[in-house]
Tab-separated table of C-alpha atoms and ligand atoms in Angstrom:
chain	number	residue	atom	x	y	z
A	1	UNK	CA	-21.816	51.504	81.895
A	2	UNK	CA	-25.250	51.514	82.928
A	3	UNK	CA	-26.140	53.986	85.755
A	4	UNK	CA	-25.608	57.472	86.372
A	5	UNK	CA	-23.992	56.232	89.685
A	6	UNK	CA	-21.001	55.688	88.128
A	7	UNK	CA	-20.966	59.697	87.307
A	8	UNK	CA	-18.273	60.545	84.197
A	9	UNK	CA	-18.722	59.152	80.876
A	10	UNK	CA	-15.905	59.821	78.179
A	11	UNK	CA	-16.477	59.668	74.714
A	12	UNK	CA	-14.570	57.711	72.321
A	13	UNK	CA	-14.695	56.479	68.593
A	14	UNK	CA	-17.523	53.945	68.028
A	15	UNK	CA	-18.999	54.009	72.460
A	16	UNK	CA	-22.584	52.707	72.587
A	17	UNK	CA	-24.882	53.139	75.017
A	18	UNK	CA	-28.385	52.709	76.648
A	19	UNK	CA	-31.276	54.742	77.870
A	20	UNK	CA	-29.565	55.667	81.302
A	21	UNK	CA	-25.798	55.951	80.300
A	22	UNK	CA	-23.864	58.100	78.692
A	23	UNK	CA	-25.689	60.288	75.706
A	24	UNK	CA	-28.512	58.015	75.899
A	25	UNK	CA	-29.031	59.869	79.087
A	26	UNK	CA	-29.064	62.774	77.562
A	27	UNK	CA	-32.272	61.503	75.601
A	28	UNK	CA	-33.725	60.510	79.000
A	29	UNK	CA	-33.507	64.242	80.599
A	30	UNK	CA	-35.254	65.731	77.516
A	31	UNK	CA	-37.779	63.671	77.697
A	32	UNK	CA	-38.229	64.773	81.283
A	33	UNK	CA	-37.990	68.155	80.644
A	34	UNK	CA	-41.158	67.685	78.067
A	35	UNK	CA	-42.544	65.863	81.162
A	36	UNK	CA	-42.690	68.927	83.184
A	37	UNK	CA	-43.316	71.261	80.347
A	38	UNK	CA	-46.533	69.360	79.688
A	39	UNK	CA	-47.926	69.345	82.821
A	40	UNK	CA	-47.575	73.668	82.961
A	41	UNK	CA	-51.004	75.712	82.357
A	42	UNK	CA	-49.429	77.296	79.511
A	43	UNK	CA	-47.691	73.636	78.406
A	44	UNK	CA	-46.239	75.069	74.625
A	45	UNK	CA	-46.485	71.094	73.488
A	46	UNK	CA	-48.505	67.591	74.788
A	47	UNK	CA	-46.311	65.246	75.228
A	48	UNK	CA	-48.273	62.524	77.183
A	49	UNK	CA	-45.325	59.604	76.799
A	50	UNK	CA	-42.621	61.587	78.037
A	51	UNK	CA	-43.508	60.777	81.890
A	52	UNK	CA	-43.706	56.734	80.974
A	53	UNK	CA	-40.200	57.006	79.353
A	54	UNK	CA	-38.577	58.858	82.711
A	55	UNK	CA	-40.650	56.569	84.899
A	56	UNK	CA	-39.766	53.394	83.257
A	57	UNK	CA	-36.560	54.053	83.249
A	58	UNK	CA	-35.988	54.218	86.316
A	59	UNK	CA	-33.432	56.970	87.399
A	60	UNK	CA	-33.991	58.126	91.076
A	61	UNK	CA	-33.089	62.260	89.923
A	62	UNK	CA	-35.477	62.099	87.120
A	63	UNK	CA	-38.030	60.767	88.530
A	64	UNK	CA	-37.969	63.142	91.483
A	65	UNK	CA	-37.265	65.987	88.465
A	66	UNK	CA	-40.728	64.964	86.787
A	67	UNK	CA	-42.421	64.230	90.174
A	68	UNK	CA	-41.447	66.225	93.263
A	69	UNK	CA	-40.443	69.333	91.602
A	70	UNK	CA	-40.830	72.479	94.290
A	71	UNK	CA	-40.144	75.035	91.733
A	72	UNK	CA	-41.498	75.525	88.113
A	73	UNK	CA	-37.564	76.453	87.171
A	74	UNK	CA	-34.719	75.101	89.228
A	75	UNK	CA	-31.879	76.475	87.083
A	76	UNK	CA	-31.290	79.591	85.125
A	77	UNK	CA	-31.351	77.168	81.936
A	78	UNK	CA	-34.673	75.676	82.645
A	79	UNK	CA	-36.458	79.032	83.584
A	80	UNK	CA	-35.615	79.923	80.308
A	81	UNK	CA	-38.017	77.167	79.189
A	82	UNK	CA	-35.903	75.890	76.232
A	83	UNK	CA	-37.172	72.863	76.062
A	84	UNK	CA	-40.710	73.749	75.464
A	85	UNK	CA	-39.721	76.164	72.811
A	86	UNK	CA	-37.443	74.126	71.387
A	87	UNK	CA	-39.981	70.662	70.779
A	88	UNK	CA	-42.364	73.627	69.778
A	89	UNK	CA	-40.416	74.753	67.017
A	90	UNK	CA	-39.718	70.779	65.946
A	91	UNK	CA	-43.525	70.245	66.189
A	92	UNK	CA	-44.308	73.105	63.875
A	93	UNK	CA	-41.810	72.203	61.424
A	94	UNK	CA	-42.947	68.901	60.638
A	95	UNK	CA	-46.690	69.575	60.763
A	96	UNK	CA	-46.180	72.687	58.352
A	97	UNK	CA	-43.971	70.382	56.070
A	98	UNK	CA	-46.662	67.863	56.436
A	99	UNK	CA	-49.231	70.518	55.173
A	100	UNK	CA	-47.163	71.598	52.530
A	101	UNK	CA	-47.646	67.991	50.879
A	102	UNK	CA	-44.425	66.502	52.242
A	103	UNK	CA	-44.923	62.751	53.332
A	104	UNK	CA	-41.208	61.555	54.419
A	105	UNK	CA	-39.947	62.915	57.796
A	106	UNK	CA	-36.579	61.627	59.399
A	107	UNK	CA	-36.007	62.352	62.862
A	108	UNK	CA	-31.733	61.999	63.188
A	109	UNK	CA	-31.039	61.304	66.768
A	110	UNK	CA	-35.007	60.548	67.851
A	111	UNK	CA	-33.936	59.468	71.315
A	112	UNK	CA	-37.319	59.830	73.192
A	113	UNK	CA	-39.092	61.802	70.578
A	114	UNK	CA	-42.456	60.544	70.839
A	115	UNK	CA	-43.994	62.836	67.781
A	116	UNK	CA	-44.754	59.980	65.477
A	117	UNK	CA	-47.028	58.818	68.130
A	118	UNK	CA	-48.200	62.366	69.314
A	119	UNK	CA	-48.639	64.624	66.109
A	120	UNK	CA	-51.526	64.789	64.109
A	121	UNK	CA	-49.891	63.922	61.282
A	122	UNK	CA	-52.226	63.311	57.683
A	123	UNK	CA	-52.582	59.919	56.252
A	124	UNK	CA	-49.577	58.715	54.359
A	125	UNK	CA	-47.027	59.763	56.711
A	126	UNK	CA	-43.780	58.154	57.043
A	127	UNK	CA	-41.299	58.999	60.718
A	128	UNK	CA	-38.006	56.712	60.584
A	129	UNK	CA	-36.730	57.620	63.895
A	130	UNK	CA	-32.704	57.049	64.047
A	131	UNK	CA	-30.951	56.098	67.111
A	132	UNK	CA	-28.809	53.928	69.006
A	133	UNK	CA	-30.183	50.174	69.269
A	134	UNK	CA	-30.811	49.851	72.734
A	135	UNK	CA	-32.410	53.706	73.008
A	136	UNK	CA	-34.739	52.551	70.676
A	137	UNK	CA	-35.246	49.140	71.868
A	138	UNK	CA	-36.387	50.701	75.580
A	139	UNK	CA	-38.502	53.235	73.524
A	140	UNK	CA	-40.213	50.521	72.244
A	141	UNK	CA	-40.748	48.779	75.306
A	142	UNK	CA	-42.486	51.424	76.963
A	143	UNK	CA	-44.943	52.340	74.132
A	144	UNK	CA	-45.377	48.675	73.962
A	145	UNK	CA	-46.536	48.786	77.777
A	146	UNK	CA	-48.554	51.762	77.336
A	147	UNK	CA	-50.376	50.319	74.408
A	148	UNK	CA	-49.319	53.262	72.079
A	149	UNK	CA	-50.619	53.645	68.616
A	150	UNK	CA	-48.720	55.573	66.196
A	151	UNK	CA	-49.847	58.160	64.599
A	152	UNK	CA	-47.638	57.750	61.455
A	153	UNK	CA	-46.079	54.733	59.801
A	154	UNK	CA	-43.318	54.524	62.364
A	155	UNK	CA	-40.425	53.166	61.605
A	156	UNK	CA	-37.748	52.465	64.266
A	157	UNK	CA	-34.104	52.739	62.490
A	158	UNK	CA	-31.547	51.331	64.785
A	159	UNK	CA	-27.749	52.571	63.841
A	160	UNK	CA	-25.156	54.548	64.834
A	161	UNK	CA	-24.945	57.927	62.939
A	162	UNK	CA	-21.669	58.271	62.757
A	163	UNK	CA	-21.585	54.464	60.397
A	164	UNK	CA	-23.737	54.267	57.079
A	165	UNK	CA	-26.577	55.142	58.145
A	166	UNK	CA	-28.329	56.011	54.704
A	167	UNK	CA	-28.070	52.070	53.749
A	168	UNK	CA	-30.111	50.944	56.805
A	169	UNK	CA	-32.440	53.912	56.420
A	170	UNK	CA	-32.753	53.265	52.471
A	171	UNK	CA	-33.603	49.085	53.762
A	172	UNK	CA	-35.909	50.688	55.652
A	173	UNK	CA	-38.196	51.747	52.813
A	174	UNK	CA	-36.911	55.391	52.645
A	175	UNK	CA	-37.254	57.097	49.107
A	176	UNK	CA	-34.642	59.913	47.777
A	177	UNK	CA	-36.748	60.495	45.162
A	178	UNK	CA	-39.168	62.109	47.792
A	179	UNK	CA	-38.689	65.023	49.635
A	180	UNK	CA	-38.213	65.053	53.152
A	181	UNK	CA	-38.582	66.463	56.132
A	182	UNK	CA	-35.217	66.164	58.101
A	183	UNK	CA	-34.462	66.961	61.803
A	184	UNK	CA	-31.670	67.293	64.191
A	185	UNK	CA	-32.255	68.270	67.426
A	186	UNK	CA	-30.135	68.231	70.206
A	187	UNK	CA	-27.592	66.492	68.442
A	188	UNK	CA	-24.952	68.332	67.429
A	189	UNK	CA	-23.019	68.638	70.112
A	190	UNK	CA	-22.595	64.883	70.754
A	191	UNK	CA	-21.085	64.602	67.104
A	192	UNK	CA	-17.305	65.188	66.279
A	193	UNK	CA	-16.784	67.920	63.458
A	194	UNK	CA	-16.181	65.309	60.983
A	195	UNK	CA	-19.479	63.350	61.871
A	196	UNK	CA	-21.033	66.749	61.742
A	197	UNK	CA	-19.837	67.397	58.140
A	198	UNK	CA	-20.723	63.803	57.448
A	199	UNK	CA	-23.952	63.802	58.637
A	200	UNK	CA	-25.066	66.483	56.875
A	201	UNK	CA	-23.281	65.769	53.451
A	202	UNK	CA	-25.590	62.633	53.264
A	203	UNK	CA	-28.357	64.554	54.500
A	204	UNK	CA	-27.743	66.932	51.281
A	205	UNK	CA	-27.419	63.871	49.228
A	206	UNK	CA	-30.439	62.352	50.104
A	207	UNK	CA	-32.758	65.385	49.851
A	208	UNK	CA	-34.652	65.306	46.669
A	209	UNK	CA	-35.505	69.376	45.376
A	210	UNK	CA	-38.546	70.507	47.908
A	211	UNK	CA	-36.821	69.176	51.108
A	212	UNK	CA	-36.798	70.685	54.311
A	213	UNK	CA	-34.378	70.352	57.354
A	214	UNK	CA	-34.552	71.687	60.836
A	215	UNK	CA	-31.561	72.202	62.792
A	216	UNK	CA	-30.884	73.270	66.428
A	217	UNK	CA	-26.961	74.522	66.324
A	218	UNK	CA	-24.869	77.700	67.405
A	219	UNK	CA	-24.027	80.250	65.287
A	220	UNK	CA	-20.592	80.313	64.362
A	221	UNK	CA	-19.825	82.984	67.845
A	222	UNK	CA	-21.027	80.108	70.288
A	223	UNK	CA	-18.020	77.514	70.976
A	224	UNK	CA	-19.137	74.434	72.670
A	225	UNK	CA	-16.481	75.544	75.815
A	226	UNK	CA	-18.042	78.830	75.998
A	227	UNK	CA	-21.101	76.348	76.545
A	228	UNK	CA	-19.498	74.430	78.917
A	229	UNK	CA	-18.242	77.225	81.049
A	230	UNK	CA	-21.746	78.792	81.627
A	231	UNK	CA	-23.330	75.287	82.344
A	232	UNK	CA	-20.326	74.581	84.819
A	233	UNK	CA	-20.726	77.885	86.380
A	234	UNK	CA	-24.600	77.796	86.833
A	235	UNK	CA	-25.821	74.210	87.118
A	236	UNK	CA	-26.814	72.781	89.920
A	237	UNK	CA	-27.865	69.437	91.825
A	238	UNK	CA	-31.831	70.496	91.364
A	239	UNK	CA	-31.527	70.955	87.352
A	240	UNK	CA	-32.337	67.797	85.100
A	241	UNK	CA	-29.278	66.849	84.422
A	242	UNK	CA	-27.797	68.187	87.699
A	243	UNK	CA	-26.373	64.600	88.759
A	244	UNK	CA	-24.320	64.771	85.440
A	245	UNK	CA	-21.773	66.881	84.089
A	246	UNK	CA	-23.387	66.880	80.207
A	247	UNK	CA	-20.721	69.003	78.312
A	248	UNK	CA	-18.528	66.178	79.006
A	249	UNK	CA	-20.477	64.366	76.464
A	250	UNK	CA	-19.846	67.115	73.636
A	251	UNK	CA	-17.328	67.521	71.492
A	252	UNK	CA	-16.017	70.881	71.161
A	253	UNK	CA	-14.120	71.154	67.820
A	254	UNK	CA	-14.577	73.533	65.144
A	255	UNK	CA	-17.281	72.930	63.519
A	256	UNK	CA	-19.214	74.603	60.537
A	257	UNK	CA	-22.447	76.192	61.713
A	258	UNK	CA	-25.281	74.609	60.005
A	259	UNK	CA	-26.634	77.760	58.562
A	260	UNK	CA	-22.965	78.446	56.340
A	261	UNK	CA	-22.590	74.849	55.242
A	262	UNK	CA	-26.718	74.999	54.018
A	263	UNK	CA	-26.559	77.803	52.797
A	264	UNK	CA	-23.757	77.042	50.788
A	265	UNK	CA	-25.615	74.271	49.032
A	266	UNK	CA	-28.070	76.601	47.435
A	267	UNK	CA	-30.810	75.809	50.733
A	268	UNK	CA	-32.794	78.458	51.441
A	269	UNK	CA	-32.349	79.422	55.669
A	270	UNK	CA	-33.803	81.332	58.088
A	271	UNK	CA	-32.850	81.007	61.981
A	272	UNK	CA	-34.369	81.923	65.074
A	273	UNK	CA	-32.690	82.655	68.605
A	274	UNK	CA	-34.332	81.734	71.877
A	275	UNK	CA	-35.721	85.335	72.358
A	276	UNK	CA	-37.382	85.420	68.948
A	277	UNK	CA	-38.763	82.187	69.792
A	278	UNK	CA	-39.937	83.355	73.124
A	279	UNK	CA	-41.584	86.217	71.141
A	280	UNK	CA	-43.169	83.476	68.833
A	281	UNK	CA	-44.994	81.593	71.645
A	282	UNK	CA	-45.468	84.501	73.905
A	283	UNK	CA	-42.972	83.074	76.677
A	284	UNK	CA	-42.433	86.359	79.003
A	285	UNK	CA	-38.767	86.065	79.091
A	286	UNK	CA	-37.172	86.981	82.860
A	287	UNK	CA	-34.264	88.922	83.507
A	288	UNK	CA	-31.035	86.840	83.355
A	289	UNK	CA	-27.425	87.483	83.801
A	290	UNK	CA	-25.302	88.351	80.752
A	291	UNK	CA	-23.564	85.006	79.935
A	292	UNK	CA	-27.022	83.534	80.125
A	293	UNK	CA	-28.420	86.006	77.742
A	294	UNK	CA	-25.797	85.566	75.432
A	295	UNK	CA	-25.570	81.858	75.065
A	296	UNK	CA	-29.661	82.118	74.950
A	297	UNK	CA	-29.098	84.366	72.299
A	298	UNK	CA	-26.230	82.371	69.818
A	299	UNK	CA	-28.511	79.284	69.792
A	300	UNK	CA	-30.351	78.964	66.717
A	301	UNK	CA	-33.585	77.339	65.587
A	302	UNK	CA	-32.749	76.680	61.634
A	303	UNK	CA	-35.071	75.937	59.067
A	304	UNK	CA	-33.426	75.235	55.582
A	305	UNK	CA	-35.392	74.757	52.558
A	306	UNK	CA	-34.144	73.045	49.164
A	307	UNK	CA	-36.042	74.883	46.195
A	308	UNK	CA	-38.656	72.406	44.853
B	1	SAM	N1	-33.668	64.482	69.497
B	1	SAM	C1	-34.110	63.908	70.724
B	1	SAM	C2	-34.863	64.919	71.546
B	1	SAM	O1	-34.701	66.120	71.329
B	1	SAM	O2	-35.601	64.502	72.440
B	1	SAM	C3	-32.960	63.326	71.547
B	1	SAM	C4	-31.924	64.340	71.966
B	1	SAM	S1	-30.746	63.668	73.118
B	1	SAM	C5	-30.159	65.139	73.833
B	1	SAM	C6	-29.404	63.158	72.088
B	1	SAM	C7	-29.723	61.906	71.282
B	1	SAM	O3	-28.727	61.769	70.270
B	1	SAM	C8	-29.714	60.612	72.073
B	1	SAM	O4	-30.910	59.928	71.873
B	1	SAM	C9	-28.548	59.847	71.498
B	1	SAM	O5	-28.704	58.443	71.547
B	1	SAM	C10	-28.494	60.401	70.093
B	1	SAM	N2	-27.196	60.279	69.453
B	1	SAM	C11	-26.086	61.029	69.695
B	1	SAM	N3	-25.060	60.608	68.948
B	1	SAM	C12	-25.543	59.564	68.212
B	1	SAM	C13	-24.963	58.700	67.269
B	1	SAM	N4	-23.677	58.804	66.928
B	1	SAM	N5	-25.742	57.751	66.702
B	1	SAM	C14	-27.047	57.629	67.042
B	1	SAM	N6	-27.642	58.416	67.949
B	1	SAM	C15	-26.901	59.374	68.522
């Protein structure tokens, strides 16, 4: 499947798909959310490829998203600016674990994440960005047309995260004997529990002492069809992903929150809601009906910290 013409996508054991299908689309409406969130006055990040990936690409709705927008917010979900203060949060993770001396970061999931070309990262830096083979394969395409530089060693790690993906990454030139700087953003609803548990067992197993992950996840109180039922109830043709029903990409199963199965491993955590972010980056937060509030509200930022 290839265009969102074709409107549902089901999930199933093993599916595989590009930038403009499926959850590869997905990666495509982030990236044009960043698009519009760094072209505000107030922009919370700079991302300056985000517009190339949504243009080259191709898609009629996010084009018109990134470029004839008549409103600043077209849904109660993007008025809430999440996306800004979400790649905020990822961009201050990694450049305070860069600080603190750590030189290995893994991006799980790095659809259109351009931040080993956009961060200021210090020499000796190494990004492996993890993703699907053809998301990565237009990625590099389009930095490859815009001439990009990175600004770390970049490494492009093409696999499927629910396979071994610690064997390619370890080919790749990663280290376990280093400590790491981990993300997972906007991934976990696309995973089944057991690819959940999965992922982050090896993600435990790699991390030598001193390692930090960052995690965007409910808390145990937000079920993925409470999720569902907000977005159904609220979204509409204007949003990003308005010409696609996304929680039909999730899977909602039980699944441990992040914060008890880190925690449980002797990491150190500390999580963050939407509101205390807005309070971090000084995002006046508007008025918004209850459900909104409260799904705003069991979304957390996590940032888990083995003891060096
Ligand atoms: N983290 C990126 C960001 O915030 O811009 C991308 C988020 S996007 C919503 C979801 C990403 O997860 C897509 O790029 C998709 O290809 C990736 N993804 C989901 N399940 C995956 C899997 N099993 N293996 C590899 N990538 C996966």
């Amino acid at each position: 499947m290839t265009s969102t013409d074709e409107g549902k996508w089901t999930r199933s054991d093993g599916d595989s798909w590009d930038i403009v299908s499926s959850v590869g689309y997905t990666a495509l409406g982030v990236s044009a959310q960043r698009a519009v969130e760094s072209e505000r006055p107030d922009a919370l990040i700079a991302d300056p490829y985000a517009k190339h990936f949504v243009l080259a690409a191709g898609e009629p709705h996010l084009i018109e998203t990134i470029t004839k927008r008549d409103a600043p917010q077209a849904s109660p979900f993007e008025y809430l600016r999440g996306m800004g203060m979400r790649s905020r949060f990822f961009d201050e993770f990694f450049l305070d674990a860069a600080a603190s001396g750590i030189r290995q970061v893994v991006i799980l999931a790095a659809g259109l994440d351009a931040r080993a070309h956009r961060l200021p990262w210090p020499a000796g830096v190494t990004v492996y960005e993890l993703d699907q083979p053809e998301v990565l394969a237009f990625k590099d395409r389009v930095y490859a047309e815009q001439g990009a530089e990175p600004t770390s060693d970049r490494r492009a790690v093409a696999v499927d995260l629910r396979d071994d993906w610690p064997a390619v990454l370890t080919a790749a030139g990663f280290d376990p004997s280093q400590p790491t700087a981990w993300s997972a953003e906007g991934l976990l609803p696309y995973l089944p529990a057991a690819a959940q548990d999965l992922l982050f067992e090896r993600v435990v197993e790699l991390s030598a002492p001193g390692s930090r992950a960052a995690i965007e996840g409910p808390t145990g109180t937000l079920g993925m069809s409470q999720f569902a039922k907000v977005e159904q109830k609220y979204r509409s043709e204007k949003d990003t992903f308005g010409k696609i029903d996304i929680t039909e990409l999730f899977y909602d199963e039980d699944k441990t929150p992040p914060v008890e199965w880190f925690s449980a491993r002797g990491w150190n955590t500390q999580g963050l809601d939407m509101f205390e972010l807005a309070d971090r980056y000084g995002v006046q937060y508007p008025d918004v009906p209850d459900d909104i509030r409260e799904l705003a509200g069991a979304m957390h930022y996590l940032t888990c910290t083995l003891p060096a």
